[in-house]
Coordinates of C-alpha atoms in Angstrom, one line a residue:
M1 CA -15.7 50.3 17.2
Q2 CA -19.4 51.4 17.5
P3 CA -21.1 53.7 19.8
I4 CA -23.4 51.9 22.2
K5 CA -26.4 53.7 20.7
E6 CA -25.7 52.1 17.2
L7 CA -25.6 48.4 18.4
Q8 CA -27.9 46.2 16.5
L9 CA -29.8 43.1 17.9
H10 CA -28.0 39.9 17.5
E11 CA -25.2 41.6 15.4
P12 CA -21.6 41.1 16.8
A13 CA -19.9 44.4 17.5
T14 CA -17.1 46.0 19.6
T15 CA -18.0 49.0 21.7
R16 CA -16.4 50.9 24.7
G17 CA -17.7 52.8 27.7
K18 CA -17.1 53.7 31.4
V19 CA -18.4 51.5 34.3
V20 CA -21.1 53.4 36.1
A21 CA -22.5 50.5 38.2
H22 CA -21.9 46.9 38.8
G23 CA -22.8 44.1 41.2
V24 CA -23.9 40.5 41.9
K25 CA -27.5 39.5 42.5
W26 CA -28.2 36.1 44.1
F27 CA -31.1 33.7 43.7
K28 CA -32.5 30.6 45.3
Q29 CA -30.8 30.6 48.6
H30 CA -27.5 31.7 47.2
T31 CA -27.2 28.8 44.7
K32 CA -27.6 30.9 41.5
S33 CA -26.3 34.4 40.6
I34 CA -26.1 37.1 37.9
Y35 CA -23.3 39.6 37.7
E36 CA -24.1 42.8 35.9
L37 CA -21.9 45.5 34.6
I38 CA -23.4 48.8 33.3
L39 CA -21.3 51.0 30.8
D40 CA -22.0 54.5 29.5
D41 CA -20.3 56.1 26.5
G42 CA -22.3 59.3 26.3
T43 CA -24.6 58.0 23.6
A44 CA -26.4 55.2 25.6
R45 CA -25.9 52.6 28.3
L46 CA -25.0 48.9 27.9
H47 CA -25.8 46.1 30.4
C48 CA -23.3 43.3 30.4
R49 CA -24.4 40.1 32.3
W50 CA -22.7 36.9 33.4
W51 CA -24.7 34.0 34.9
N52 CA -23.3 32.1 37.8
L53 CA -19.8 33.8 37.6
P54 CA -19.9 36.0 40.8
F55 CA -16.1 36.2 40.8
M56 CA -16.3 38.6 37.8
E57 CA -17.1 41.4 40.3
K58 CA -13.4 41.7 41.4
Y59 CA -12.2 42.4 37.8
F60 CA -14.0 45.8 37.4
A61 CA -14.5 49.0 39.3
V62 CA -16.6 52.1 38.8
G63 CA -14.9 54.5 36.5
D64 CA -13.0 51.8 34.6
D65 CA -12.8 52.3 30.8
V66 CA -13.9 48.9 29.3
V67 CA -13.9 47.5 25.8
V68 CA -16.7 44.9 25.0
F69 CA -17.3 42.5 22.2
G70 CA -20.4 40.4 21.7
K71 CA -24.0 40.2 20.3
P72 CA -26.8 42.2 21.9
V73 CA -29.6 39.9 23.0
S74 CA -31.9 42.9 23.8
L75 CA -32.1 46.7 22.9
R76 CA -34.5 47.6 25.8
P77 CA -32.2 47.9 27.7
R78 CA -29.2 47.3 25.4
T79 CA -27.9 44.0 26.8
I80 CA -25.0 41.6 26.0
D81 CA -24.7 38.2 27.8
H82 CA -21.3 36.9 28.6
P83 CA -19.3 39.3 26.4
D84 CA -15.6 39.4 25.9
T85 CA -14.2 42.4 27.9
E86 CA -11.0 44.2 28.6
V87 CA -10.2 47.1 31.0
V88 CA -8.2 49.8 29.2
E89 CA -5.1 50.8 31.0
A90 CA -3.0 53.7 29.7
G91 CA 0.6 53.0 29.3
E92 CA 3.4 52.2 26.8
E93 CA 1.8 48.9 25.8
E94 CA -1.7 50.3 24.9
S95 CA -0.9 50.0 21.1
V96 CA -0.6 46.2 21.7
H97 CA -4.2 45.9 23.1
F98 CA -6.2 48.7 21.4
A99 CA -6.8 50.5 18.1
R100 CA -5.7 47.4 16.2
L101 CA -6.8 43.8 15.2
T102 CA -6.4 42.3 18.7
P103 CA -6.0 38.6 19.6
V104 CA -8.4 37.2 22.3
Y105 CA -7.0 34.1 23.9
P106 CA -8.7 31.3 26.0
L107 CA -8.1 31.9 29.6
T108 CA -8.4 30.3 33.0
E109 CA -9.6 32.0 36.2
G110 CA -6.9 34.3 37.6
L111 CA -5.2 34.8 34.2
P112 CA -6.0 38.2 32.7
Q113 CA -6.2 38.6 29.0
R114 CA -4.1 41.7 29.0
W115 CA -1.3 40.0 30.8
L116 CA -1.2 37.0 28.5
R117 CA -1.4 39.3 25.3
S118 CA 1.6 41.3 26.7
L119 CA 3.6 38.2 27.3
I120 CA 3.1 36.8 23.9
W121 CA 3.9 40.2 22.2
R122 CA 7.2 40.5 24.2
T123 CA 8.1 36.9 23.4
L124 CA 7.5 37.4 19.7
E125 CA 9.5 40.7 19.7
R126 CA 12.4 38.9 21.3
F127 CA 12.4 35.6 19.5
E128 CA 10.7 36.1 16.1
G129 CA 14.1 36.5 14.3
Q130 CA 15.3 33.2 15.8
I131 CA 12.5 31.1 14.6
A132 CA 14.0 28.7 12.0
D133 CA 12.4 28.5 8.5
P134 CA 12.6 24.9 7.5
W135 CA 11.1 25.5 4.0
P136 CA 12.4 28.9 2.5
Q137 CA 11.0 27.6 -0.8
A138 CA 7.5 28.0 0.7
Q139 CA 7.7 31.8 0.5
K140 CA 7.2 31.4 -3.3
A141 CA 3.6 30.2 -2.8
G142 CA 2.1 33.7 -2.5
T143 CA -0.6 35.1 -4.9
G144 CA 0.4 37.3 -7.8
N145 CA 3.8 38.9 -7.1
T146 CA 3.4 38.7 -3.4
E147 CA 5.6 36.2 -1.6
L148 CA 4.5 34.5 1.6
P149 CA 6.3 35.6 4.9
G150 CA 8.9 33.4 6.6
R151 CA 7.7 31.3 9.4
G152 CA 8.7 33.7 12.2
K153 CA 7.0 36.6 10.5
A154 CA 4.0 34.5 9.8
I155 CA 3.6 33.5 13.4
H156 CA 3.8 37.2 14.4
M157 CA 1.2 38.1 11.8
L158 CA -1.2 35.5 13.0
H159 CA -1.1 36.9 16.6
F160 CA -0.8 40.6 15.8
P161 CA -1.9 41.4 12.2
E162 CA -2.0 44.9 10.9
T163 CA -4.7 44.1 8.5
E164 CA -7.1 41.2 7.8
A165 CA -5.0 40.3 4.7
D166 CA -2.1 39.6 7.1
I167 CA -4.1 37.0 8.8
A168 CA -4.9 35.1 5.5
M169 CA -1.3 35.3 4.4
A170 CA 0.0 34.0 7.7
R171 CA -2.4 31.1 7.5
R172 CA -1.4 30.3 4.0
R173 CA 2.3 30.1 5.0
L174 CA 1.7 27.9 8.0
A175 CA -0.7 25.8 6.0
M176 CA 2.0 25.4 3.4
D177 CA 4.4 24.2 6.1
E178 CA 1.9 21.5 7.1
F179 CA 1.4 20.3 3.5
I180 CA 5.1 20.2 2.8
A181 CA 5.7 18.1 5.9
L182 CA 2.9 15.8 4.9
Q183 CA 4.1 15.4 1.3
R184 CA 7.6 14.7 2.6
Q185 CA 6.1 11.8 4.7
I186 CA 4.3 10.4 1.6
L187 CA 7.4 10.6 -0.5
Q188 CA 9.6 9.0 2.2
R189 CA 7.1 6.2 2.7
R190 CA 6.9 5.6 -1.1
R191 CA 10.7 5.6 -1.3
T192 CA 11.1 3.1 1.6
F193 CA 8.4 0.8 0.0
E194 CA 10.3 0.9 -3.4
T195 CA 13.6 -0.1 -1.8
K196 CA 12.2 -3.0 0.2
A197 CA 9.4 -4.5 -2.0
Q198 CA 9.7 -6.9 -4.9
A199 CA 6.7 -7.5 -7.1
L200 CA 5.1 -10.9 -7.6
P201 CA 4.7 -11.7 -11.3
C202 CA 1.0 -11.5 -11.8
G203 CA 0.6 -10.2 -15.3
G204 CA -1.1 -13.5 -16.4
D205 CA -1.3 -15.1 -19.9
N206 CA -4.9 -14.5 -20.9
R207 CA -5.9 -18.2 -20.8
L208 CA -8.7 -17.3 -18.3
M209 CA -9.2 -13.8 -19.4
K210 CA -10.2 -14.5 -22.9
P211 CA -13.0 -16.9 -22.2
F212 CA -14.1 -14.6 -19.3
L213 CA -14.5 -11.6 -21.6
T214 CA -16.2 -13.8 -24.3
R215 CA -18.8 -15.1 -21.8
L216 CA -19.6 -11.6 -20.3
G217 CA -22.2 -10.9 -23.0
F218 CA -21.2 -7.2 -23.3
K219 CA -18.3 -5.2 -24.4
L220 CA -16.1 -3.3 -22.0
T221 CA -16.2 0.5 -22.4
E222 CA -13.1 2.3 -23.6
A223 CA -12.5 3.6 -20.0
Q224 CA -12.6 0.1 -18.6
T225 CA -10.2 -1.1 -21.3
R226 CA -7.7 1.7 -20.6
V227 CA -7.8 1.0 -16.9
L228 CA -7.2 -2.7 -17.4
R229 CA -4.1 -1.9 -19.5
E230 CA -2.8 0.3 -16.6
L231 CA -3.5 -2.5 -14.1
R232 CA -1.8 -5.2 -16.3
A233 CA 1.4 -2.9 -16.5
D234 CA 1.4 -2.6 -12.7
L235 CA 0.9 -6.4 -12.2
S236 CA 3.8 -7.1 -14.6
G237 CA 6.1 -4.4 -13.2
A238 CA 9.1 -4.6 -10.8
L239 CA 7.2 -3.0 -7.9
P240 CA 4.0 -4.3 -6.3
M241 CA 0.9 -2.4 -7.6
R242 CA -0.5 0.2 -5.2
R243 CA -3.4 1.7 -7.1
L244 CA -6.7 3.5 -6.4
L245 CA -9.5 2.9 -8.9
Q246 CA -12.2 5.5 -8.9
G247 CA -15.4 5.2 -10.8
D248 CA -18.9 6.6 -10.3
V249 CA -21.7 4.3 -9.2
G250 CA -22.5 1.9 -11.9
S251 CA -19.4 2.5 -14.0
G252 CA -18.2 -1.1 -14.0
K253 CA -15.5 -1.3 -11.5
T254 CA -16.4 -4.9 -10.4
V255 CA -15.8 -6.2 -13.9
V256 CA -12.4 -4.6 -14.0
A257 CA -11.5 -6.0 -10.5
A258 CA -12.6 -9.4 -11.8
A259 CA -10.3 -9.2 -14.8
C260 CA -7.4 -8.0 -12.5
A261 CA -8.1 -11.0 -10.3
L262 CA -7.9 -13.3 -13.2
M263 CA -4.4 -12.0 -14.1
A264 CA -3.2 -13.0 -10.6
L265 CA -5.0 -16.3 -10.7
E266 CA -3.6 -17.1 -14.2
S267 CA -0.2 -16.5 -12.6
G268 CA -0.9 -19.1 -9.9
Y269 CA -1.5 -16.7 -7.0
N270 CA -4.5 -16.4 -4.5
V271 CA -6.7 -13.2 -4.6
A272 CA -8.4 -11.7 -1.6
L273 CA -11.4 -9.3 -2.0
M274 CA -12.6 -7.4 1.1
A275 CA -15.9 -5.7 1.3
P276 CA -17.4 -3.6 4.1
T277 CA -20.7 -5.4 4.7
E278 CA -21.9 -9.1 4.5
I279 CA -24.6 -8.1 2.0
L280 CA -22.0 -6.7 -0.4
A281 CA -19.6 -9.6 0.2
E282 CA -22.4 -12.0 -0.5
Q283 CA -23.4 -10.2 -3.7
H284 CA -19.8 -10.3 -4.9
Y285 CA -19.6 -14.0 -4.1
R286 CA -22.7 -14.7 -6.2
T287 CA -21.4 -12.6 -9.0
F288 CA -17.9 -14.0 -9.1
R289 CA -19.1 -17.5 -8.8
Q290 CA -21.3 -17.0 -11.9
W291 CA -18.4 -15.6 -13.7
F292 CA -15.5 -17.8 -12.5
S293 CA -17.0 -21.3 -11.9
P294 CA -17.2 -22.1 -15.7
L295 CA -13.5 -21.2 -15.8
G296 CA -12.7 -23.7 -13.1
V297 CA -11.7 -21.0 -10.5
R298 CA -12.8 -21.6 -6.9
V299 CA -14.6 -18.7 -5.2
M300 CA -14.8 -18.8 -1.4
L301 CA -16.8 -16.7 1.1
Q302 CA -15.4 -15.7 4.5
T303 CA -17.7 -13.6 6.7
G304 CA -19.0 -13.7 10.1
S305 CA -21.8 -16.0 9.0
H306 CA -19.9 -18.1 6.4
R307 CA -16.4 -19.8 6.7
A308 CA -14.4 -20.5 3.6
G309 CA -13.5 -24.0 4.8
E310 CA -17.1 -25.0 5.5
Q311 CA -18.3 -24.5 1.9
E312 CA -18.8 -26.9 -0.8
P313 CA -16.6 -25.8 -3.8
P314 CA -18.4 -25.3 -7.0
Q315 CA -18.2 -28.0 -9.7
D316 CA -14.9 -27.0 -11.4
Q317 CA -14.7 -27.1 -15.1
L318 CA -11.2 -26.1 -16.3
A319 CA -11.5 -23.5 -19.0
L320 CA -10.9 -24.6 -22.6
G321 CA -10.3 -28.2 -21.5
A322 CA -7.1 -27.1 -19.7
S323 CA -5.6 -29.7 -17.3
A324 CA -3.8 -29.0 -14.0
A325 CA -0.6 -29.5 -15.7
D326 CA -1.4 -26.7 -18.1
S327 CA -2.0 -24.2 -15.3
P328 CA 0.4 -21.5 -14.5
Q329 CA 3.5 -22.9 -12.6
G330 CA 1.8 -26.3 -12.5
V331 CA -0.9 -25.1 -10.0
A332 CA -4.3 -26.4 -10.7
L333 CA -7.0 -23.8 -11.2
G334 CA -9.8 -25.5 -9.3
A335 CA -9.9 -27.7 -6.3
G336 CA -6.7 -27.2 -4.4
G337 CA -5.3 -24.5 -6.8
A338 CA -5.4 -20.8 -6.8
A339 CA -8.7 -19.3 -5.6
L340 CA -10.5 -16.1 -5.0
Y341 CA -11.4 -15.4 -1.4
I342 CA -14.3 -12.9 -0.8
G343 CA -15.1 -11.6 2.6
T344 CA -15.6 -8.9 5.2
H345 CA -13.4 -8.0 8.2
A346 CA -13.4 -11.8 8.8
L347 CA -10.5 -12.0 6.3
L348 CA -8.4 -10.3 8.9
T349 CA -9.0 -13.0 11.5
A350 CA -5.6 -14.2 12.9
G351 CA -6.3 -17.9 12.2
F352 CA -7.4 -17.4 8.6
E353 CA -4.4 -17.9 6.3
L354 CA -4.0 -16.8 2.7
P355 CA -1.1 -18.6 1.2
R356 CA 0.6 -17.4 -2.0
L357 CA -1.4 -14.2 -1.8
G358 CA -0.8 -12.3 -5.0
L359 CA -3.5 -9.6 -5.1
V360 CA -5.6 -7.8 -2.5
V361 CA -8.7 -5.9 -3.6
I362 CA -10.5 -3.5 -1.2
D363 CA -14.0 -2.5 -2.3
E364 CA -15.5 0.8 -1.0
Q365 CA -12.2 1.5 0.7
H366 CA -13.5 4.6 2.6
K367 CA -15.3 2.2 4.8
F368 CA -12.0 0.8 6.1
G369 CA -9.1 2.2 8.0
V370 CA -5.6 2.3 6.7
A371 CA -4.6 -0.1 9.5
Q372 CA -7.2 -2.7 8.3
R373 CA -6.0 -2.4 4.8
E374 CA -2.3 -3.0 5.8
Q375 CA -3.4 -5.9 8.0
L376 CA -4.8 -7.7 5.0
V377 CA -1.9 -6.9 2.8
R378 CA 0.4 -8.4 5.6
K379 CA -1.3 -11.8 5.0
G380 CA 1.1 -12.1 2.0
V381 CA 4.6 -10.9 1.1
Y382 CA 4.1 -7.6 -0.8
P383 CA 1.0 -8.6 -2.7
H384 CA -0.4 -6.2 -5.3
L385 CA -3.0 -3.9 -4.0
L386 CA -6.1 -2.4 -5.7
V387 CA -8.5 -0.2 -3.7
M388 CA -11.8 0.8 -5.3
T389 CA -14.3 3.5 -4.5
A390 CA -17.6 4.7 -6.0
T391 CA -17.3 7.9 -3.9
P392 CA -15.1 10.1 -6.0
I393 CA -12.0 11.4 -4.2
P394 CA -11.6 15.2 -4.3
R395 CA -8.2 16.0 -5.8
T396 CA -7.0 17.5 -2.4
L397 CA -7.6 14.1 -0.7
G398 CA -6.0 12.2 -3.6
L399 CA -2.8 14.2 -3.1
T400 CA -2.8 13.8 0.7
V401 CA -4.7 10.8 2.2
Y402 CA -4.2 8.7 -0.9
G403 CA -0.9 10.3 -2.0
E404 CA 1.0 6.9 -1.9
L405 CA -1.4 5.4 -4.5
D406 CA -1.4 5.6 -8.3
V407 CA -4.9 6.6 -9.5
S408 CA -7.0 5.2 -12.3
V409 CA -10.4 6.7 -13.2
I410 CA -13.3 4.9 -15.0
D411 CA -14.9 8.2 -16.4
E412 CA -17.4 6.5 -18.8
M413 CA -20.7 4.8 -18.0
P414 CA -21.8 1.5 -19.8
P415 CA -24.5 1.9 -22.4
G416 CA -28.0 0.8 -21.9
R417 CA -28.5 2.3 -18.4
G418 CA -31.8 4.1 -17.5
R419 CA -31.7 7.7 -16.6
V420 CA -32.1 8.7 -13.0
K421 CA -34.2 11.8 -12.2
T422 CA -33.8 13.4 -8.7
F423 CA -36.3 15.6 -6.9
V424 CA -36.2 17.3 -3.6
R425 CA -39.5 17.7 -1.8
A426 CA -40.9 18.8 1.5
S427 CA -42.7 16.5 3.9
E428 CA -46.0 18.0 2.9
S429 CA -45.6 16.3 -0.5
L430 CA -45.4 12.8 1.0
P431 CA -49.0 11.7 0.1
R432 CA -48.4 12.5 -3.7
V433 CA -45.0 10.8 -3.4
W434 CA -46.5 7.6 -2.0
A435 CA -49.2 7.7 -4.8
F436 CA -46.5 8.0 -7.4
I437 CA -44.6 5.1 -6.0
R438 CA -47.6 2.9 -6.0
E439 CA -48.3 3.7 -9.6
R440 CA -44.9 2.6 -10.6
L441 CA -45.1 -0.6 -8.5
A442 CA -48.4 -1.5 -10.3
E443 CA -46.4 -1.2 -13.6
G444 CA -44.1 -3.9 -12.3
R445 CA -41.2 -1.9 -10.8
Q446 CA -39.6 -2.1 -7.3
A447 CA -38.8 0.7 -4.8
Y448 CA -36.3 1.4 -1.9
V449 CA -37.5 3.5 1.1
V450 CA -34.6 4.8 3.2
Y451 CA -34.7 6.2 6.7
P452 CA -31.7 7.3 8.7
R453 CA -32.2 5.5 12.0
V454 CA -32.8 1.8 13.1
E455 CA -34.4 2.8 16.4
D456 CA -36.2 5.9 17.6
T457 CA -33.6 8.0 19.3
G458 CA -36.0 10.6 20.6
Q459 CA -35.0 13.3 18.1
P460 CA -38.2 15.0 16.9
G461 CA -39.0 14.4 13.3
I462 CA -36.3 11.8 12.5
K463 CA -37.7 8.6 11.3
A464 CA -36.5 5.1 12.2
V465 CA -37.1 1.9 10.2
T466 CA -38.4 -0.3 13.0
Q467 CA -41.0 2.3 14.1
E468 CA -42.1 3.2 10.6
F469 CA -42.3 -0.3 9.0
E470 CA -46.0 -0.7 9.4
N471 CA -46.7 2.8 8.0
V472 CA -44.6 2.0 5.0
R473 CA -46.3 -1.4 4.4
K474 CA -49.6 0.4 4.4
G475 CA -48.2 3.2 2.2
L476 CA -47.2 0.5 -0.5
A477 CA -50.2 -1.8 -0.1
P478 CA -51.4 -3.9 -1.9
H479 CA -47.7 -4.5 -2.7
Q480 CA -45.5 -6.5 -0.3
A481 CA -42.5 -4.8 1.5
G482 CA -39.6 -6.0 3.5
L483 CA -37.4 -4.6 6.3
L484 CA -33.6 -4.4 6.3
H485 CA -31.1 -3.0 8.7
G486 CA -27.8 -3.8 10.3
R487 CA -29.1 -5.3 13.6
L488 CA -31.0 -8.2 11.9
P489 CA -29.4 -11.6 12.0
A490 CA -27.5 -12.5 8.9
R491 CA -29.9 -15.2 7.9
E492 CA -32.8 -12.7 8.0
K493 CA -30.8 -10.2 6.0
E494 CA -30.2 -12.9 3.4
R495 CA -33.8 -14.0 3.3
V496 CA -35.1 -10.4 2.8
M497 CA -32.5 -9.5 0.1
T498 CA -33.3 -12.9 -1.7
A499 CA -37.0 -12.0 -1.7
F500 CA -36.4 -8.5 -3.0
R501 CA -34.1 -9.7 -5.7
S502 CA -36.6 -12.3 -6.9
G503 CA -39.4 -9.7 -7.0
A504 CA -41.5 -11.3 -4.2
L505 CA -41.0 -8.1 -2.3
R506 CA -41.8 -5.0 -4.3
G507 CA -40.6 -2.5 -1.6
L508 CA -37.7 -2.5 0.7
L509 CA -37.5 -0.3 3.8
A510 CA -33.9 0.1 4.8
T511 CA -31.2 2.2 6.4
S512 CA -28.1 3.4 4.6
L513 CA -26.9 -0.2 4.9
I514 CA -27.9 -0.6 1.2
E515 CA -25.7 2.2 0.0
V516 CA -23.2 -0.5 -1.2
G517 CA -23.8 -4.0 -2.3
V518 CA -27.4 -4.0 -3.7
D519 CA -27.9 -4.5 -7.4
V520 CA -31.5 -5.1 -8.4
P521 CA -32.0 -3.7 -12.1
N522 CA -35.8 -3.7 -11.6
A523 CA -35.6 -1.3 -8.7
T524 CA -36.3 2.1 -10.2
L525 CA -37.6 4.1 -7.4
M526 CA -35.9 5.4 -4.2
L527 CA -37.5 7.6 -1.5
I528 CA -35.1 8.9 1.1
E529 CA -36.7 10.6 4.1
N530 CA -34.9 13.1 6.4
A531 CA -32.4 13.4 3.5
E532 CA -30.7 16.4 5.3
Q533 CA -29.3 13.8 7.8
F534 CA -27.1 12.3 5.1
G535 CA -24.0 13.6 3.4
L536 CA -24.1 14.4 -0.4
A537 CA -21.7 11.6 -1.2
Q538 CA -23.8 9.1 0.7
L539 CA -27.0 10.3 -0.9
H540 CA -25.3 9.9 -4.2
Q541 CA -24.2 6.3 -3.3
L542 CA -27.7 5.5 -2.2
R543 CA -29.1 6.9 -5.5
G544 CA -26.7 4.5 -7.3
R545 CA -28.9 1.6 -6.2
I546 CA -31.4 2.6 -8.9
G547 CA -30.8 3.3 -12.6
R548 CA -29.0 -0.1 -12.9
G549 CA -31.5 -1.4 -15.6
A550 CA -32.9 0.0 -18.8
H551 CA -36.0 1.8 -17.2
E552 CA -36.1 5.4 -16.2
S553 CA -35.6 5.8 -12.5
Y554 CA -36.7 8.3 -9.8
C555 CA -35.0 9.4 -6.6
I556 CA -37.1 11.5 -4.3
L557 CA -35.4 13.2 -1.4
V558 CA -37.7 14.4 1.3
A559 CA -36.1 16.9 3.7
A560 CA -36.9 19.5 6.3
A561 CA -34.3 21.9 4.8
K562 CA -35.0 25.0 6.9
T563 CA -32.1 27.2 5.8
R564 CA -31.1 28.4 2.4
E565 CA -27.7 26.5 2.7
A566 CA -29.5 23.3 3.4
R567 CA -31.7 23.6 0.4
Q568 CA -28.8 24.6 -1.9
R569 CA -26.8 21.6 -0.6
L570 CA -29.6 19.2 -1.6
K571 CA -30.2 21.0 -4.8
V572 CA -26.7 19.8 -6.1
L573 CA -28.1 16.3 -6.3
E574 CA -31.0 17.5 -8.5
E575 CA -28.6 19.3 -10.9
T576 CA -26.0 16.7 -11.4
T577 CA -25.1 13.0 -11.3
D578 CA -21.4 13.8 -11.5
G579 CA -19.9 12.1 -8.5
F580 CA -16.8 14.2 -8.6
R581 CA -18.7 17.5 -8.3
I582 CA -20.8 16.1 -5.5
A583 CA -17.7 14.9 -3.6
E584 CA -16.1 18.3 -3.9
E585 CA -19.3 19.9 -2.5
D586 CA -19.4 17.3 0.3
L587 CA -15.8 18.1 1.2
K588 CA -16.5 21.8 1.5
L589 CA -19.6 21.2 3.6
R590 CA -18.6 18.4 5.9
G591 CA -14.9 18.3 5.9
P592 CA -12.5 15.3 5.2
G593 CA -13.4 13.4 8.4
E594 CA -17.0 13.0 7.4
L595 CA -16.1 12.3 3.8
L596 CA -13.6 9.6 4.6
G597 CA -15.7 7.9 7.2
Q598 CA -15.3 7.2 10.9
E599 CA -12.4 4.7 10.4
Q600 CA -10.2 7.3 8.7
S601 CA -11.4 10.6 10.2
G602 CA -8.5 11.0 12.5
M603 CA -5.8 10.7 9.7
L604 CA -5.2 14.4 9.0
K605 CA -4.9 16.7 11.9
L606 CA -4.3 20.0 10.1
R607 CA -4.4 23.2 12.2
F608 CA -4.0 25.7 9.3
G609 CA -4.5 23.7 6.1
D610 CA -8.0 23.3 4.5
L611 CA -8.5 20.3 2.3
G612 CA -11.7 21.9 1.0
T613 CA -10.0 25.0 -0.5
D614 CA -6.2 24.7 -0.5
L615 CA -5.6 22.7 -3.7
P616 CA -3.1 25.3 -5.1
L617 CA -1.1 25.1 -1.9
I618 CA -1.1 21.3 -1.8
L619 CA 0.1 21.3 -5.4
Q620 CA 2.9 23.8 -4.6
A621 CA 3.8 21.8 -1.4
R622 CA 4.1 18.6 -3.5
Q623 CA 6.6 20.4 -5.7
V624 CA 8.6 21.8 -2.9
A625 CA 8.7 18.4 -1.1
T626 CA 10.0 16.8 -4.3
E627 CA 12.7 19.4 -4.8
V628 CA 13.8 19.2 -1.1
A629 CA 14.0 15.4 -1.4
A630 CA 16.1 15.6 -4.5
S631 CA 18.5 18.2 -2.9
I632 CA 18.9 15.9 0.1
Q633 CA 19.4 12.7 -1.9
K634 CA 21.9 14.0 -4.4
P635 CA 24.6 15.1 -1.8
A636 CA 24.0 11.7 -0.1
L637 CA 24.8 9.8 -3.3
L638 CA 27.8 11.8 -4.1
G639 CA 29.1 11.5 -0.6
G640 CA 28.5 7.7 -0.4
R641 CA 30.9 7.1 -3.4
G642 CA 33.6 9.1 -1.9
N643 CA 33.5 7.2 1.4
G644 CA 33.5 3.8 -0.3

């Protein structure tokens, strides 16, 4: 507790003094007011003010001894606006309220802080020993030789700690309880799934896989080959595959997904691949048709703009001269046989049927909610599931949000990719940045320009693509530029993307819509303005649109990073292209809700656990949950035999 004389401007502090004067002053015909309380501790005076809270006057009297906490807004005179206050009353409970770390609770009018604190103190004194401890094993999760407290003790320490270390220890124990409960739910769901589900035989026989790999024109990396072995084992197993495939931008997940799809198609089952945007779905459609049509496999597109039944199937040419009779289980691979259905949320439409669904692939899974994923899976009878992400999942999320999935990681990039250099620049550097981009366009390259908004929202300094398009066209002249954002009609989006892929457009001004689904190897430049408006993982995804060819690429982040923290945050992208490190930093800065996306942000409602820092606790909670499940299951099995 500081003397009033030593209070510093804008520095939070606790002080104490006696009331020497107080009262309410009214303004503007009694519609606005200010209540002021003046304290004196013998070293100086402190003015405490509350705006438009005249009822505060009845809580104080001249001569009261008052404790105050807040930040001084002025030192002449020393003034704190809307501080936390409490009148000191001598008595047997004074040790509860003062000379200790004291809780401050949210209140409503007429409920005094002292009365509520006393009630909670007495309640804990009476019932602390009666609070059940559901996981005594959690006490082993302390640091060093120190065990965590029991649940009742932890609740007491959280409200009335003796030291700041008590607060940290209580939080850890209550976080441990949350993580154990979460891990038990995950284990229970997995056990229920394993008892009910029976896998479809989708291991394949290589009759499509071999010609597919031969036609690719490049060799799979060791990481891709390893992951394919894991997927084949799952598809041939007794339980339906439930697997998360992680791989950094450009690591070759799509080829692995294609090979996985062929295994199911060889086995006579249909495959569904769901992507979050029409642009990505259409790109997959073009890619997979190029790969699969020579093999005699139909590829269908189902989006808001395209319906699978309205398309002309490709000219089917059965691989290696195979006939319908040679196809797995007698099902023709071609017209009328097993097919690959690629689409957006339109795949979930109630009237759209997917008979004999053997495999569901979800691309960029963080863009979908769990309910949407399950809705597509329910189109079949326990089909295999592969979810893919180019936004690496921090380990804490992998053990919680995705705890029901097995994990495969492609941790190797294909050879022959150009290096991507990243630079963070202030807006003053824009003239030089535009000149640099024009030089590269003159050499034959292409460029993306990304702004955070579609329309002007009135927020100063934040650029919108619709307002800035003419400026960008002038900035890139004499080279042609196009505009792409989510509100354009589907046909216009397709026209712009076709022109950019062909090279007719040398520049593309877009929103973050292009973070997935755009693959133009000749595009080697990316300018992102207002970069501070994006998350690190999103910036990393956007940056992944370049460096897809053999040429050296450049990503330039222009930001109004006014604080040291904001500059350090963007500097991570300058220092590394390691998506896992970037995702960990993003989790610390933005939290799991931001990282998982809007659809999944409400999944984890933790009051004490922190997914950014509590990996050791989560690992211990997983172990405890496994031990508890085993101890419950063993007596049940023994008892079941005895009861016959």
